[in-house]
mmCIF file with all atom_site columns, C-alpha atoms in Angstrom:
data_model
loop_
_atom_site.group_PDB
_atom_site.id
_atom_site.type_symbol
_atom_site.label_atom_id
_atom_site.label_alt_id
_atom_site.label_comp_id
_atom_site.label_asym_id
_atom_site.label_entity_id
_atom_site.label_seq_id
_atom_site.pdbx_PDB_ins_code
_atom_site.Cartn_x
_atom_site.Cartn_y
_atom_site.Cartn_z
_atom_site.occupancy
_atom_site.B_iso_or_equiv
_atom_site.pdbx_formal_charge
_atom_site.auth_seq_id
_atom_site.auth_comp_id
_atom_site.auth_asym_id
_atom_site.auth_atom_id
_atom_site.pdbx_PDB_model_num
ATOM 1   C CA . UNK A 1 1   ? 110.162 90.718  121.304 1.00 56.00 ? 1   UNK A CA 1
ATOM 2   C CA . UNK A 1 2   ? 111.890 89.071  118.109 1.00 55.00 ? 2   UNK A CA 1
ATOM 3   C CA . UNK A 1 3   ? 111.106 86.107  116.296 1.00 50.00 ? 3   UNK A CA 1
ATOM 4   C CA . UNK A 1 4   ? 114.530 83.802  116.525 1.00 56.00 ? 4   UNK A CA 1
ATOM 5   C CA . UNK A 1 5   ? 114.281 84.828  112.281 1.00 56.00 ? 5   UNK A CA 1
ATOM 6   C CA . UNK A 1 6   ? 114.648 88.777  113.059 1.00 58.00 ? 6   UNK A CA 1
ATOM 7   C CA . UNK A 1 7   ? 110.886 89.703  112.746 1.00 63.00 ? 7   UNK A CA 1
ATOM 8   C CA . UNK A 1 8   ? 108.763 91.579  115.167 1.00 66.00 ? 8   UNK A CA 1
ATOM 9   C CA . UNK A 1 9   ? 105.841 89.629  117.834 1.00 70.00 ? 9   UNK A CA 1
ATOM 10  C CA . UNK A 1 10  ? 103.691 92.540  117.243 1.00 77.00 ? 10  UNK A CA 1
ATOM 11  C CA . UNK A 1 11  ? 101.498 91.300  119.743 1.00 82.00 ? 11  UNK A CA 1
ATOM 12  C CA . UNK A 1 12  ? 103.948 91.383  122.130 1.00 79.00 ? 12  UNK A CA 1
ATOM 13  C CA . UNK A 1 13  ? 104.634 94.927  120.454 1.00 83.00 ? 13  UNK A CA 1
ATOM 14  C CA . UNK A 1 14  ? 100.707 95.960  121.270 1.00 85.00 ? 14  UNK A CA 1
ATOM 15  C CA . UNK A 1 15  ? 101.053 94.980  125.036 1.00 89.00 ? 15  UNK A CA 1
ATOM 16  C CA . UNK A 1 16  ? 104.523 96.977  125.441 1.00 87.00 ? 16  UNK A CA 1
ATOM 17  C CA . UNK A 1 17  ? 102.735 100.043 123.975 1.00 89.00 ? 17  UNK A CA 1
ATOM 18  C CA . UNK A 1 18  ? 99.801  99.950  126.028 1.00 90.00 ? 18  UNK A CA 1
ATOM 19  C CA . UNK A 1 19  ? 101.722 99.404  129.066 1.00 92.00 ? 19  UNK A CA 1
ATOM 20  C CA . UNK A 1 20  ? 104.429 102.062 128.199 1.00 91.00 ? 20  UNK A CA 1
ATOM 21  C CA . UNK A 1 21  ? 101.371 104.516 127.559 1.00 90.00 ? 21  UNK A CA 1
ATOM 22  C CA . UNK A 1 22  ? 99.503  103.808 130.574 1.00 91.00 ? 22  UNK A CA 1
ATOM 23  C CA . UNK A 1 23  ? 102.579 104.186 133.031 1.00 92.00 ? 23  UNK A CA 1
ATOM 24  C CA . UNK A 1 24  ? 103.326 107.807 131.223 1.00 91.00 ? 24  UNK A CA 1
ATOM 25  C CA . UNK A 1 25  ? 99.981  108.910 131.901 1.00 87.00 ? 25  UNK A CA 1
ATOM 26  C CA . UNK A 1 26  ? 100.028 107.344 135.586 1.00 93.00 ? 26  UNK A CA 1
ATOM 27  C CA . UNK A 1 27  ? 103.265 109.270 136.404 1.00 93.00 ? 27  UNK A CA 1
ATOM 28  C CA . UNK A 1 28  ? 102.210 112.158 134.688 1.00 91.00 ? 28  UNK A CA 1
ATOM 29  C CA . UNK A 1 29  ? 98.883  112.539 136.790 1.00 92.00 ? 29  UNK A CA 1
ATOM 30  C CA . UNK A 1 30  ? 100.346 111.178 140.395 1.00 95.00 ? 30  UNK A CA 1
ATOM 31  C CA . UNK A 1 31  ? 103.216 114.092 140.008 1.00 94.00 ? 31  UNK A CA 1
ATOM 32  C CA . UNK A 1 32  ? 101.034 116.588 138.874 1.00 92.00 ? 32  UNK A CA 1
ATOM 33  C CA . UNK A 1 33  ? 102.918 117.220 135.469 1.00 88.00 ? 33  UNK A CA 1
ATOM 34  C CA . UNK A 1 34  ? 100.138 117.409 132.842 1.00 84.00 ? 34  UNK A CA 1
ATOM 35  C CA . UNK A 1 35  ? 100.893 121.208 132.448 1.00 85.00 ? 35  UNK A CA 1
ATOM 36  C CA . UNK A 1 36  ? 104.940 120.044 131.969 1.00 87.00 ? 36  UNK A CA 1
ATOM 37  C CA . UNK A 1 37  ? 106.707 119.936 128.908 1.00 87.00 ? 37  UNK A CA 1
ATOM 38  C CA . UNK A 1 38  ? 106.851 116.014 128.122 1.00 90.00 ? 38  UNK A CA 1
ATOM 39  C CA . UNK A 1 39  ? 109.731 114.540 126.075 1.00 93.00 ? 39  UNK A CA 1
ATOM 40  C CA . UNK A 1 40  ? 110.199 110.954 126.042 1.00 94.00 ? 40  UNK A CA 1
ATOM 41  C CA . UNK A 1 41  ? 113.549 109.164 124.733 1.00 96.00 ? 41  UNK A CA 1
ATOM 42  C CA . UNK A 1 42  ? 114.052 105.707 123.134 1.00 96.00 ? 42  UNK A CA 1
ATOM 43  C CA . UNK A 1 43  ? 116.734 104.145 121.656 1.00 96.00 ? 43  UNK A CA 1
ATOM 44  C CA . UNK A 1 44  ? 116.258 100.807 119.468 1.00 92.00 ? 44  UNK A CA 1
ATOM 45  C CA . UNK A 1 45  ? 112.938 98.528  121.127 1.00 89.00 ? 45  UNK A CA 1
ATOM 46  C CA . UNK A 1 46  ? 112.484 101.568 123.232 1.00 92.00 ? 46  UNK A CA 1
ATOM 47  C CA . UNK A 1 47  ? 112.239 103.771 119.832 1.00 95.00 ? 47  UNK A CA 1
ATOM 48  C CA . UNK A 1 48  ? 109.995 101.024 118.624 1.00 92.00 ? 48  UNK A CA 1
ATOM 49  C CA . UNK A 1 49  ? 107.160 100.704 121.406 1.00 91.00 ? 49  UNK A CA 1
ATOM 50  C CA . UNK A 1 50  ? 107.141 104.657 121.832 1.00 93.00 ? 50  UNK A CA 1
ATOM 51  C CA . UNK A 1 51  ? 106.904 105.361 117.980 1.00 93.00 ? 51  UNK A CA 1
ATOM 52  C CA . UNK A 1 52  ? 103.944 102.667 118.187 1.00 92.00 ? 52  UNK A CA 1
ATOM 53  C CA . UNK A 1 53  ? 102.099 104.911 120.940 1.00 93.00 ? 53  UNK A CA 1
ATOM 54  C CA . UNK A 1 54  ? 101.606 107.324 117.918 1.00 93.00 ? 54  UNK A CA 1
ATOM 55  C CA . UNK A 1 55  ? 100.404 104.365 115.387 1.00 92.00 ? 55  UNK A CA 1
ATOM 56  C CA . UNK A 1 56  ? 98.362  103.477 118.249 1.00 91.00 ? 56  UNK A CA 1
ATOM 57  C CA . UNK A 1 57  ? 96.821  106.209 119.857 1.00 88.00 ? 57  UNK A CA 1
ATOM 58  C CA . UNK A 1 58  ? 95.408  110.218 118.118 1.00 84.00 ? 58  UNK A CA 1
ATOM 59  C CA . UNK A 1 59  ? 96.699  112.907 119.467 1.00 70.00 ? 59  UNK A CA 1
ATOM 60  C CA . UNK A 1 60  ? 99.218  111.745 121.599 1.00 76.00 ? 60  UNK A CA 1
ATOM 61  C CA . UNK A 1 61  ? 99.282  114.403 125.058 1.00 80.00 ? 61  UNK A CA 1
ATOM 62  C CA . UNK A 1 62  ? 103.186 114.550 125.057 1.00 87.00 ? 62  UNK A CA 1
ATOM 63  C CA . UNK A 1 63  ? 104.719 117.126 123.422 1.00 91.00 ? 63  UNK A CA 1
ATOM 64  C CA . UNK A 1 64  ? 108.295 115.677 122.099 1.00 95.00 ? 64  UNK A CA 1
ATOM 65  C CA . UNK A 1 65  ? 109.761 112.435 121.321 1.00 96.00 ? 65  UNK A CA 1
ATOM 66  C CA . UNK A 1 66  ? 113.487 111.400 120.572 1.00 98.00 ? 66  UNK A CA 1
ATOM 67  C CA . UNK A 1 67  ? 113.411 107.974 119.140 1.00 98.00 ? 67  UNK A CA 1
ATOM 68  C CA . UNK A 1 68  ? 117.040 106.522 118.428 1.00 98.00 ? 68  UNK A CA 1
ATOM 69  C CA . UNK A 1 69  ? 117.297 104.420 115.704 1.00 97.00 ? 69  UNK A CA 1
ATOM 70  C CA . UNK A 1 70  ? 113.881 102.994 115.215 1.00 95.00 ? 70  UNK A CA 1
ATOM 71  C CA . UNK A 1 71  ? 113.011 100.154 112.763 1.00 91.00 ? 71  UNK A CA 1
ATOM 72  C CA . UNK A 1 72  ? 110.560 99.685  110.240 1.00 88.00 ? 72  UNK A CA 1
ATOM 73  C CA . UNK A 1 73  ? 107.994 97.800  111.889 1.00 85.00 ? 73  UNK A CA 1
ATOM 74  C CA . UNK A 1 74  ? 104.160 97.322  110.562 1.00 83.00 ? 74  UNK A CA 1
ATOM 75  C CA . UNK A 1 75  ? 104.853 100.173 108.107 1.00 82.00 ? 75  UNK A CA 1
ATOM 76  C CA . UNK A 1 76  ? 101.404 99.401  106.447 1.00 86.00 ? 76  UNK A CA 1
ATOM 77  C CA . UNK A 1 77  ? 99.906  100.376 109.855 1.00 88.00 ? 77  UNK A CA 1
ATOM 78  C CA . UNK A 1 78  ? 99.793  104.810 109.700 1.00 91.00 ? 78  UNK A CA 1
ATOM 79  C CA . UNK A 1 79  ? 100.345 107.391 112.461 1.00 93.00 ? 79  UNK A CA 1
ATOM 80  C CA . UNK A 1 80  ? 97.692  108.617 114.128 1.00 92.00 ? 80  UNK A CA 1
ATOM 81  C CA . UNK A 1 81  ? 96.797  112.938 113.931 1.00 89.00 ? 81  UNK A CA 1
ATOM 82  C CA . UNK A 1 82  ? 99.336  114.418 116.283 1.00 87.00 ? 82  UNK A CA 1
ATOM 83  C CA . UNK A 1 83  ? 99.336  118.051 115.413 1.00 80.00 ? 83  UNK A CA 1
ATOM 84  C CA . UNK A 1 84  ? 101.320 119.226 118.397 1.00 86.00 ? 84  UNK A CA 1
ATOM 85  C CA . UNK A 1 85  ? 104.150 116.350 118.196 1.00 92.00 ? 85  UNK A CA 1
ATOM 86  C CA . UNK A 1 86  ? 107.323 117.588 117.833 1.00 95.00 ? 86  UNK A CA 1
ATOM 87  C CA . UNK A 1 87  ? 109.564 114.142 116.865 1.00 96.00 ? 87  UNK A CA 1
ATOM 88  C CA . UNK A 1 88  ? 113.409 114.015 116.350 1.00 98.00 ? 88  UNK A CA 1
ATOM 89  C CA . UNK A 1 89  ? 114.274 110.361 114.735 1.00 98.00 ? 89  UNK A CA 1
ATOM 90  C CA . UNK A 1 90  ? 118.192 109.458 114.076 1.00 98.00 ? 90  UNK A CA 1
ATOM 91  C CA . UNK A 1 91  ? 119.489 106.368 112.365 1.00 97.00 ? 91  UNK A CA 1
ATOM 92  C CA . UNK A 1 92  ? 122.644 105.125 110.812 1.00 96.00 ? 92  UNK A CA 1
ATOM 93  C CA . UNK A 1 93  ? 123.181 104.449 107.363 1.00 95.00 ? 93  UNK A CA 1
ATOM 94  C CA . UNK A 1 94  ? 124.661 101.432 107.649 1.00 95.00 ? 94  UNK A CA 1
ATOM 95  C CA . UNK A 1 95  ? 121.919 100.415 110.469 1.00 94.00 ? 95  UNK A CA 1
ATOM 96  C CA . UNK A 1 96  ? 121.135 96.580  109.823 1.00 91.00 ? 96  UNK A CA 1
ATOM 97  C CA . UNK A 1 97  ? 117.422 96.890  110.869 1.00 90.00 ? 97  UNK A CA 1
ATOM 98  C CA . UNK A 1 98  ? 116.399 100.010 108.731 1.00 93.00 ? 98  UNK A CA 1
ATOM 99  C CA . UNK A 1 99  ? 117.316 101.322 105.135 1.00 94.00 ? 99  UNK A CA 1
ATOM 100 C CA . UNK A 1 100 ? 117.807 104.487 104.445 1.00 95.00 ? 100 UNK A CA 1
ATOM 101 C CA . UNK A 1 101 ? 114.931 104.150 101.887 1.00 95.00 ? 101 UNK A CA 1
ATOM 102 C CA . UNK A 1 102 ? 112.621 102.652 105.143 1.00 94.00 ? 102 UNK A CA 1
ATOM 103 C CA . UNK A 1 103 ? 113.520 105.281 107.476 1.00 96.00 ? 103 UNK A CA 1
ATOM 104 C CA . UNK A 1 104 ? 112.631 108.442 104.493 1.00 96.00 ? 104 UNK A CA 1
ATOM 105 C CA . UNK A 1 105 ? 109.532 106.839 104.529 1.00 95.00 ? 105 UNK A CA 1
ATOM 106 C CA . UNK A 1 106 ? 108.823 106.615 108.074 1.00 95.00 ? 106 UNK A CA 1
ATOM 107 C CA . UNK A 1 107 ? 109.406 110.234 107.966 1.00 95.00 ? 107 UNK A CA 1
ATOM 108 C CA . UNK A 1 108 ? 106.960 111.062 105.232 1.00 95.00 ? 108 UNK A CA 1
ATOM 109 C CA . UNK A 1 109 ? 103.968 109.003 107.138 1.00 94.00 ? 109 UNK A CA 1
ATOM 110 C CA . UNK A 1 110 ? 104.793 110.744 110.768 1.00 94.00 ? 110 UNK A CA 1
ATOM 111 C CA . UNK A 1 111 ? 104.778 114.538 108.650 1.00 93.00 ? 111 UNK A CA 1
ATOM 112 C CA . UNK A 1 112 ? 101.149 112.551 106.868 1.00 92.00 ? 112 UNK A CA 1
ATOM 113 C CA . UNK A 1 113 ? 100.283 112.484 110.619 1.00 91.00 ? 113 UNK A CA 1
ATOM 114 C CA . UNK A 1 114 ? 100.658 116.011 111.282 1.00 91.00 ? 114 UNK A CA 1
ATOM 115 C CA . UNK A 1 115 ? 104.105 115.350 113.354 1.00 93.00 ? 115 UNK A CA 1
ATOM 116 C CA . UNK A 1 116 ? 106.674 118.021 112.901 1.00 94.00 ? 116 UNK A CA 1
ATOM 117 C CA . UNK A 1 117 ? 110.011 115.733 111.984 1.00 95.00 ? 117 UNK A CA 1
ATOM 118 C CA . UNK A 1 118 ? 113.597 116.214 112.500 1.00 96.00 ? 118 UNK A CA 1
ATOM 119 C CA . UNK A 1 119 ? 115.889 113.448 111.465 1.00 97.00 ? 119 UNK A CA 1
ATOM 120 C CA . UNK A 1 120 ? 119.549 112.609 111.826 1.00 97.00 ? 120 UNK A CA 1
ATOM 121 C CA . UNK A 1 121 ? 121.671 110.533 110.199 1.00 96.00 ? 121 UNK A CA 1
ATOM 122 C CA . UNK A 1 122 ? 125.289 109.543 110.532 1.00 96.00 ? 122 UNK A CA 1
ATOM 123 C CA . UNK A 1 123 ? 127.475 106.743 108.671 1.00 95.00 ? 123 UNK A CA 1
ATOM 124 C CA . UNK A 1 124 ? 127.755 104.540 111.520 1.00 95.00 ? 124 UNK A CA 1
ATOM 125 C CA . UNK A 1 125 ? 125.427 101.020 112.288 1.00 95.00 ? 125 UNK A CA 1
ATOM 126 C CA . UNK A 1 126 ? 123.035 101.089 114.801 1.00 94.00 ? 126 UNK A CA 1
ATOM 127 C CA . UNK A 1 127 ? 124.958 102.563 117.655 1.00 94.00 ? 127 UNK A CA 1
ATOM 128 C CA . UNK A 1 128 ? 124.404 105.910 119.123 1.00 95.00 ? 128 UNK A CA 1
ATOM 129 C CA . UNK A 1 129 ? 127.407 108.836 117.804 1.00 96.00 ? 129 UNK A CA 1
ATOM 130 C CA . UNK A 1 130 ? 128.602 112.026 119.791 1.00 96.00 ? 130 UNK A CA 1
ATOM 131 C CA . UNK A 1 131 ? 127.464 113.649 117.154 1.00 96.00 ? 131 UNK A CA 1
ATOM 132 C CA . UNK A 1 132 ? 123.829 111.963 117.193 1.00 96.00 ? 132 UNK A CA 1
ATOM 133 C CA . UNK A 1 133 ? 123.992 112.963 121.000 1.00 97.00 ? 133 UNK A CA 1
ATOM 134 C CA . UNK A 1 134 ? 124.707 116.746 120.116 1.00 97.00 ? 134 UNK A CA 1
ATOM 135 C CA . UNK A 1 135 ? 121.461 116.477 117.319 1.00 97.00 ? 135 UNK A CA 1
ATOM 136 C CA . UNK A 1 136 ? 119.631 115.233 120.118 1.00 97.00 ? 136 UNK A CA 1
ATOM 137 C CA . UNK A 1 137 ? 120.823 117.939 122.785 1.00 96.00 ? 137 UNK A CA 1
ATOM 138 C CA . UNK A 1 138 ? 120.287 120.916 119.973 1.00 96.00 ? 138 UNK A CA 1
ATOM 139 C CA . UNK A 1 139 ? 116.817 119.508 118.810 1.00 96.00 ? 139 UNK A CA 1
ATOM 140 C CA . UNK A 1 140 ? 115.268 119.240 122.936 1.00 94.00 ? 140 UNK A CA 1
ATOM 141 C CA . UNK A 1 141 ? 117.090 122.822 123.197 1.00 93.00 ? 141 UNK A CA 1
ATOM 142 C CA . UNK A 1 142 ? 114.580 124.297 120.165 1.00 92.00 ? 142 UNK A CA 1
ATOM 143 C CA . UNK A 1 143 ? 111.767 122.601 121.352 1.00 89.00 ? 143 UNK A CA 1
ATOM 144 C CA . UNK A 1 144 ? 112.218 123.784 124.813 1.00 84.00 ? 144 UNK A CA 1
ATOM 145 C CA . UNK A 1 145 ? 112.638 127.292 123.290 1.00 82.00 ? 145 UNK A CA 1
ATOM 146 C CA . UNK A 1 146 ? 109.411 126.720 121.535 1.00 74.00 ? 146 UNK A CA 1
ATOM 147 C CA . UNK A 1 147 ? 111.851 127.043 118.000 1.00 53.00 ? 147 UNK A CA 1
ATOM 148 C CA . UNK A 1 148 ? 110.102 124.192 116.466 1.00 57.00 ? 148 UNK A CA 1
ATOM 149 C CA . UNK A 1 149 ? 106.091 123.627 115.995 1.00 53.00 ? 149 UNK A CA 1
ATOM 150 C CA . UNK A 1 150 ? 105.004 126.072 118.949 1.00 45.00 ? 150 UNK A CA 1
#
């Protein structure tokens, strides 16, 4: 949720995440997919609560994450140790909710963390490009392939 002034109810933030981690880990046991290749996918709030499962919680069981356009929220707050994360994160340069300056730095903390970053970037605002889509696509490809971090 957003404050009617464009900042984040990080409690609201905190409940998201726990709930978006417990129902992974529910699935994952009730379908017997522990020993599967996990990659979740996010795009804007979605980016946001999964990139907070990493502030949130050390090493992170899930092996890939491909967070669309995140935003800069609680930057003061680090990632957690997750050696065996592999994490593709795309934004726009002309995003209105993250600088360019922001989202390098978001990258720095995550490799801090021990997370093995890819990032994207395109000209556009916060929408999602065809050519964003094919970074995506070529990045869950390598991973899959075992191209990137094992």
């Amino acid at each position: 949720a957003r404050y009617p002034q464009g900042g984040f109810d990080l409690e609201s933030l905190s409940k998201n995440t726990d709930t978006l981690y417990e129902v992974i880990f529910k699935t994952l046991k009730e379908n017997n997919l522990e020993d599967h290749v996990i990659t979740i996918i996010g795009y804007s709030n979605g980016a946001n609560i999964a990139k907070n499962i990493i502030k949130k919680y050390k090493d992170f069981n899930i092996n890939n994450m491909v967070l669309f356009h995140p935003s800069n929220i609680n930057p003061i707050v680090g990632y957690k140790s997750q050696a065996k994360l592999n994490v593709l994160l795309t934004s726009g340069k002309n995003d209105p909710y993250i600088s360019e300056d922001q989202f390098e730095k978001m990258q720095e903390s995550m490799q801090d963390a021990g997370i093995n970053i890819e990032a994207f970037s395109h000209n556009q605002g916060h929408q999602l490009t065809n050519e964003e889509l094919a970074a995506a696509k070529d990045f869950i490809s390598k991973v899959n392939k075992g191209l990137v971090n094992g």
